[in-house]
Coordinates of C-alpha atoms and ligand atoms in Angstrom, one line a residue:
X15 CA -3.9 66.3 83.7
X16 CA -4.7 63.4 81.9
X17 CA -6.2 62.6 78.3
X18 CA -8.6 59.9 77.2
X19 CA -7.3 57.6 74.5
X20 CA -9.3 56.4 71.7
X21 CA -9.3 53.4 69.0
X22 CA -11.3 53.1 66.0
X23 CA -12.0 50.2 64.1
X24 CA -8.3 49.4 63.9
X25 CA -6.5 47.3 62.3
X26 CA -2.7 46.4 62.6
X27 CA -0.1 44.4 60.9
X28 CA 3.4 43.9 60.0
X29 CA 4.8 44.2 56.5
X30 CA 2.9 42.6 54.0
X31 CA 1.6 39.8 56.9
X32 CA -1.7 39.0 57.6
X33 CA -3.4 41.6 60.0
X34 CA -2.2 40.6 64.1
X35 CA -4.9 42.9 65.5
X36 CA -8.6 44.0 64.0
X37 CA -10.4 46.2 67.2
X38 CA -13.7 47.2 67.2
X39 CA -14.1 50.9 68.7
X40 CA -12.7 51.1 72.1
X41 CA -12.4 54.2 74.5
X42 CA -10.0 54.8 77.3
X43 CA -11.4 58.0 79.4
X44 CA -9.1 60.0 81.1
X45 CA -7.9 59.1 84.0
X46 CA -8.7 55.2 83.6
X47 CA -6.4 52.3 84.2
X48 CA -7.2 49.4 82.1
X49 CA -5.5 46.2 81.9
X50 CA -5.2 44.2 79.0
X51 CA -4.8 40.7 79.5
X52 CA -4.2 37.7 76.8
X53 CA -2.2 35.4 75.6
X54 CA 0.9 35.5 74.1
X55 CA 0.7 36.9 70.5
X56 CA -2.7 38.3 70.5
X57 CA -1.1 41.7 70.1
X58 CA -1.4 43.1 73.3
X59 CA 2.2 44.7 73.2
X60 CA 0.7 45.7 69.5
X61 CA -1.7 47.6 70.5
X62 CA 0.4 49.7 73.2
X63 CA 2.9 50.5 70.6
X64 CA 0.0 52.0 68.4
X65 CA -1.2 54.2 71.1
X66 CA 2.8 55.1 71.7
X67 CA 2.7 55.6 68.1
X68 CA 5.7 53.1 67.1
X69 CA 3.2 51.3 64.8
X70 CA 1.1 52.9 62.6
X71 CA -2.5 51.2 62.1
X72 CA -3.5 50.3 58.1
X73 CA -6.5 50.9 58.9
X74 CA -8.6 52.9 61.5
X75 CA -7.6 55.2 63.8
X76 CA -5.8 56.0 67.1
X77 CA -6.5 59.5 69.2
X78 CA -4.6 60.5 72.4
X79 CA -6.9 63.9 73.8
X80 CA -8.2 65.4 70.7
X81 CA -5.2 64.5 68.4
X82 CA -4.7 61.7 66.3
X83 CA -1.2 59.4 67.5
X84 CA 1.0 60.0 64.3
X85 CA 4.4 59.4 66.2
X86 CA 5.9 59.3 69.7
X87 CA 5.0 61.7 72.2
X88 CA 6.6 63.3 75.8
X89 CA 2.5 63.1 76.7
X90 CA 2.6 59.1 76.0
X91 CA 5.0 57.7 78.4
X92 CA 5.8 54.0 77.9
X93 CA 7.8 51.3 80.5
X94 CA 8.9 47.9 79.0
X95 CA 9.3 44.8 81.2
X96 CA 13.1 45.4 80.2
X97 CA 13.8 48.5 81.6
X98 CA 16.4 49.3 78.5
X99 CA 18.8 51.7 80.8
X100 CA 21.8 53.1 80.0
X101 CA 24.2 50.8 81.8
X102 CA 27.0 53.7 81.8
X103 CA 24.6 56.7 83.1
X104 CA 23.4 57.0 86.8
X105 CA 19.9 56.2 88.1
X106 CA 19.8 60.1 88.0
X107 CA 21.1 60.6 84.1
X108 CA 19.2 58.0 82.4
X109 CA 16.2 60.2 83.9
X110 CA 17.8 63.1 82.5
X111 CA 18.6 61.9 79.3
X112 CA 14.8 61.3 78.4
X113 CA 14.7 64.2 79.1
X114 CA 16.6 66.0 76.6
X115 CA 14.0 65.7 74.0
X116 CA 11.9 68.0 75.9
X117 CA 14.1 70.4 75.0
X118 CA 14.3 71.6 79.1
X119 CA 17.6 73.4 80.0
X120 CA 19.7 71.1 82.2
X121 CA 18.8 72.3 85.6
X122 CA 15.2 71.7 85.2
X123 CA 16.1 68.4 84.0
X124 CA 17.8 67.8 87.0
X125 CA 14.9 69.3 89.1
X126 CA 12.5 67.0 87.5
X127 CA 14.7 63.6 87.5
X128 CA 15.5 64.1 91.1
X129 CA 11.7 64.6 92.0
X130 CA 10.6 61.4 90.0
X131 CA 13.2 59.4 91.1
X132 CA 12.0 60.3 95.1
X133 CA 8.7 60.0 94.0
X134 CA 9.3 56.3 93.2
X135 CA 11.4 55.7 96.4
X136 CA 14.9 55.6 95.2
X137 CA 16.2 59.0 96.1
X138 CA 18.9 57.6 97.9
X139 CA 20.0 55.5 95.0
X140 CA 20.0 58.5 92.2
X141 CA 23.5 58.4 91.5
X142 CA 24.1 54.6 91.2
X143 CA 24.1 52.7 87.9
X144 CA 22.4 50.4 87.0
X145 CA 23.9 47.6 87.7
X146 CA 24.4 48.6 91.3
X147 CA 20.2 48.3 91.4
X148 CA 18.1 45.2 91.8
X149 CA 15.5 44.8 89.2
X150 CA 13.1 46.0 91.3
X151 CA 14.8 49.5 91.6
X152 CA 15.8 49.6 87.9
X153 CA 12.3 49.2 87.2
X154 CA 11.7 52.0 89.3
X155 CA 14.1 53.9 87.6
X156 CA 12.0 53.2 84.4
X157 CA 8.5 54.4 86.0
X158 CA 10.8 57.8 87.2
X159 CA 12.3 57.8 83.6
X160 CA 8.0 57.9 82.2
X161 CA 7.1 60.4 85.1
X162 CA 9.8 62.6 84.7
X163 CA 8.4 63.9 81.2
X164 CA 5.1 64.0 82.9
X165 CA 2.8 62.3 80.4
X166 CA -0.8 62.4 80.6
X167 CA -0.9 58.6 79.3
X168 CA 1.2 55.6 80.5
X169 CA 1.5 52.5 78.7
X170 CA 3.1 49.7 80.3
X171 CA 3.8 46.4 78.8
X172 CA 4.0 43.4 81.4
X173 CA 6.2 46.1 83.6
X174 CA 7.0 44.0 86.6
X175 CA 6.9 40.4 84.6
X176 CA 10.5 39.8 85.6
X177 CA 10.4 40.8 88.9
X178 CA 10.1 38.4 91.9
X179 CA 6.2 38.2 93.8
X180 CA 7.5 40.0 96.7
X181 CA 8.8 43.2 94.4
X182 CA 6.0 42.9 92.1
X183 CA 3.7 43.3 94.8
X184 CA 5.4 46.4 95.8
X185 CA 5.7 47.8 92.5
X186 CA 1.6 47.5 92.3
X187 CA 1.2 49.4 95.5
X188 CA 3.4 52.5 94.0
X189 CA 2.4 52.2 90.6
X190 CA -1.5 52.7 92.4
X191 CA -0.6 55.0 94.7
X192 CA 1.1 57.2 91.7
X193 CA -2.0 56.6 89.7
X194 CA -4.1 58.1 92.6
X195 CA -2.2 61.1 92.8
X196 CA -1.7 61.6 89.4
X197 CA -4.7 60.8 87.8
X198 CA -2.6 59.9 84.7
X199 CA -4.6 57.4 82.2
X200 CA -3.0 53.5 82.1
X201 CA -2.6 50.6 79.6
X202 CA -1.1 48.0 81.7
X203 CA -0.7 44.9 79.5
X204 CA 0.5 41.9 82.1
X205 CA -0.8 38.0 81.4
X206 CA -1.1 38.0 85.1
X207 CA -5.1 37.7 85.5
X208 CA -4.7 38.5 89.5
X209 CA -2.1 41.5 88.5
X210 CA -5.2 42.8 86.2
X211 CA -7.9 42.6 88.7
X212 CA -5.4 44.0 92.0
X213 CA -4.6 47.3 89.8
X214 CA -7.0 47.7 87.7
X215 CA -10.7 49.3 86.9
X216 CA -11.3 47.7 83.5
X217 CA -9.7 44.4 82.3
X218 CA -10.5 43.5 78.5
X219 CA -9.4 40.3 77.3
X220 CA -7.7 39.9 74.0
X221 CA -7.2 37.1 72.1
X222 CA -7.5 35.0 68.4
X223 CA -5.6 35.3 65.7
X224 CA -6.0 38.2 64.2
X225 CA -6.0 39.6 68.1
X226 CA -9.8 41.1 69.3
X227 CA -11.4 41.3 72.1
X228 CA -12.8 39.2 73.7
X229 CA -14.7 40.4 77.0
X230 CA -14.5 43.8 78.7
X231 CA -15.0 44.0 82.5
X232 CA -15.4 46.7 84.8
X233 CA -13.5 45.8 88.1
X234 CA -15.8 46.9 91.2
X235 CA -13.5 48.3 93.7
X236 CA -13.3 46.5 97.4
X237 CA -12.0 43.4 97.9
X238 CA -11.4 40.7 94.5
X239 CA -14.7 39.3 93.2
X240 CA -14.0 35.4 92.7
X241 CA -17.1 35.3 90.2
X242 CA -15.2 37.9 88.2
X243 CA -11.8 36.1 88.0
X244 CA -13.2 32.6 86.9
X245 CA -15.5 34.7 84.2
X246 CA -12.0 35.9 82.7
X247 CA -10.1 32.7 83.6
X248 CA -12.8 31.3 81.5
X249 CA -12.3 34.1 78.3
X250 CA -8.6 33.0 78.4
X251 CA -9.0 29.6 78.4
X252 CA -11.1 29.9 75.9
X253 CA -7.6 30.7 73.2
Ligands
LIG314 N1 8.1 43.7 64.7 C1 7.3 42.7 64.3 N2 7.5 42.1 63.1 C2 6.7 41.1 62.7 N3 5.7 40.6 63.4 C3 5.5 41.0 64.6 C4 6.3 42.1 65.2 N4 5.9 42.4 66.4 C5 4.9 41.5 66.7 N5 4.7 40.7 65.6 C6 3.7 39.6 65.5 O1 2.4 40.2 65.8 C7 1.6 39.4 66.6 C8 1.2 40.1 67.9 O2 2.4 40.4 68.6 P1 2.4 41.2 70.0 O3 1.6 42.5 69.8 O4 3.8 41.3 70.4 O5 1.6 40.2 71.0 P2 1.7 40.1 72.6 O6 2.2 41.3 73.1 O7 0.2 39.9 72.9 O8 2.5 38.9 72.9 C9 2.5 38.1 66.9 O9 2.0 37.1 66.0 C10 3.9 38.6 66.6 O10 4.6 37.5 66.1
LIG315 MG1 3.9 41.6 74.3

């Protein structure tokens, strides 16, 4: 299950400050991973947490499936690039503990964190804590920490910017493989023009001040298009 995810003629600020972001209509159909690429301060992490529903738009609109986002939601799963775990809980109770808010009695909380945590590879490592993980598997426990609640969008914001080339490029290969099997809808917001390109279908550019966008690409599947990556290259060096 997945739902589509749509803005309209948004626009987003903070406090009395001049507007960050001003979007013309944009729609995210289920079961599509787009990346969203810019430079730093165009609002990309902005427009995730509208979608998340931690910011509320002042003007326009934001719907997730038929619904419009007024809050948080279990079906909106989000993964920072700090993976903000609970350094005294396990691998296996800081998946539980998201949990909680689902209201699920405590052995199907276990059920589920045990299942998300082997479907991201770290079965064996469930009852370590954090600290006992690289950053590569706390991140993982992150991604389990989303999957466990089983959302139908995820919304990731520069995920695997702190992680080394050789983890990254791991955490791509799962993170694609769980989109396959999944079919769950992805924002994936990374300044990492060949991260966009290797994971994505649709890259849209952001950028300016307030933030808009600034190209919209469809990513042909096979192997990377040079054409394509010195088109975008040239919509962010155009900031
Ligand atoms: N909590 C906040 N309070 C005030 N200004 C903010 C806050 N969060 C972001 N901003 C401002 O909004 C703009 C967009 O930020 P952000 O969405 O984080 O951009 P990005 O993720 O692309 O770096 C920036 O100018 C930033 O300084
Ligand atoms: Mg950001």
């Amino acid at each position: 299950m997945s739902l589509g995810v749509r803005l309209e003629a948004l626009s987003a600020g903070y406090g009395s400050a001049a507007p960050v972001l001003e979007l013309t209509d944009l729609e995210f159909p289920p079961g599509s991973f787009t990346a969203l690429l810019g430079p730093s301060g165009c609002g990309k992490s902005t427009v995730l947490g509208l979608v998340a529903g931690f910011v509320r738009p002042t003007a326009g609109r934001v719907t997730a499936g038929s619904e419009p986002v007024r809050g948080p939601g279990p079906e909106r799963g989000v993964v920072f690039q700090h993976y903000a775990l609970f350094p005294w809980r396990t691998a296996r109770g800081n998946v539980e503990f998201a949990l909680k808010r689902l209201g699920l009695p405590r052995a199907e909380r276990r059920r589920r964190a045990l299942a998300a945590l082997a479907e991201v590879g770290l079965a064996e490592g469930a009852q370590k804590y954090p600290a006992q993980l690289s950053g590569g598997m706390q991140q993982r426990v992150a991604l389990a920490r989303a999957l466990a609640a089983e959302p139908e969008v995820l919304l990731m914001d520069e995920p695997f910017g702190a992680l080394d080339a050789l983890t990254r490029t791991r955490m791509q290969s799962l993170l694609r493989e769980l989109w396959q099997r999944r079919g769950t809808t992805v924002l994936f917001v990374t300044h990492d023009i060949d991260e966009a390109l290797a994971l994505a279908g649709r890259v849209i550019v952001l950028g300016g001040s307030p933030g808009r966008v600034l190209a919209d690409h469809a990513v042909p599947a096979g192997p990377p298009d040079p054409d394509l990556r010195a088109l975008i290259a040239r919509h962010l060096g155009s900031e």
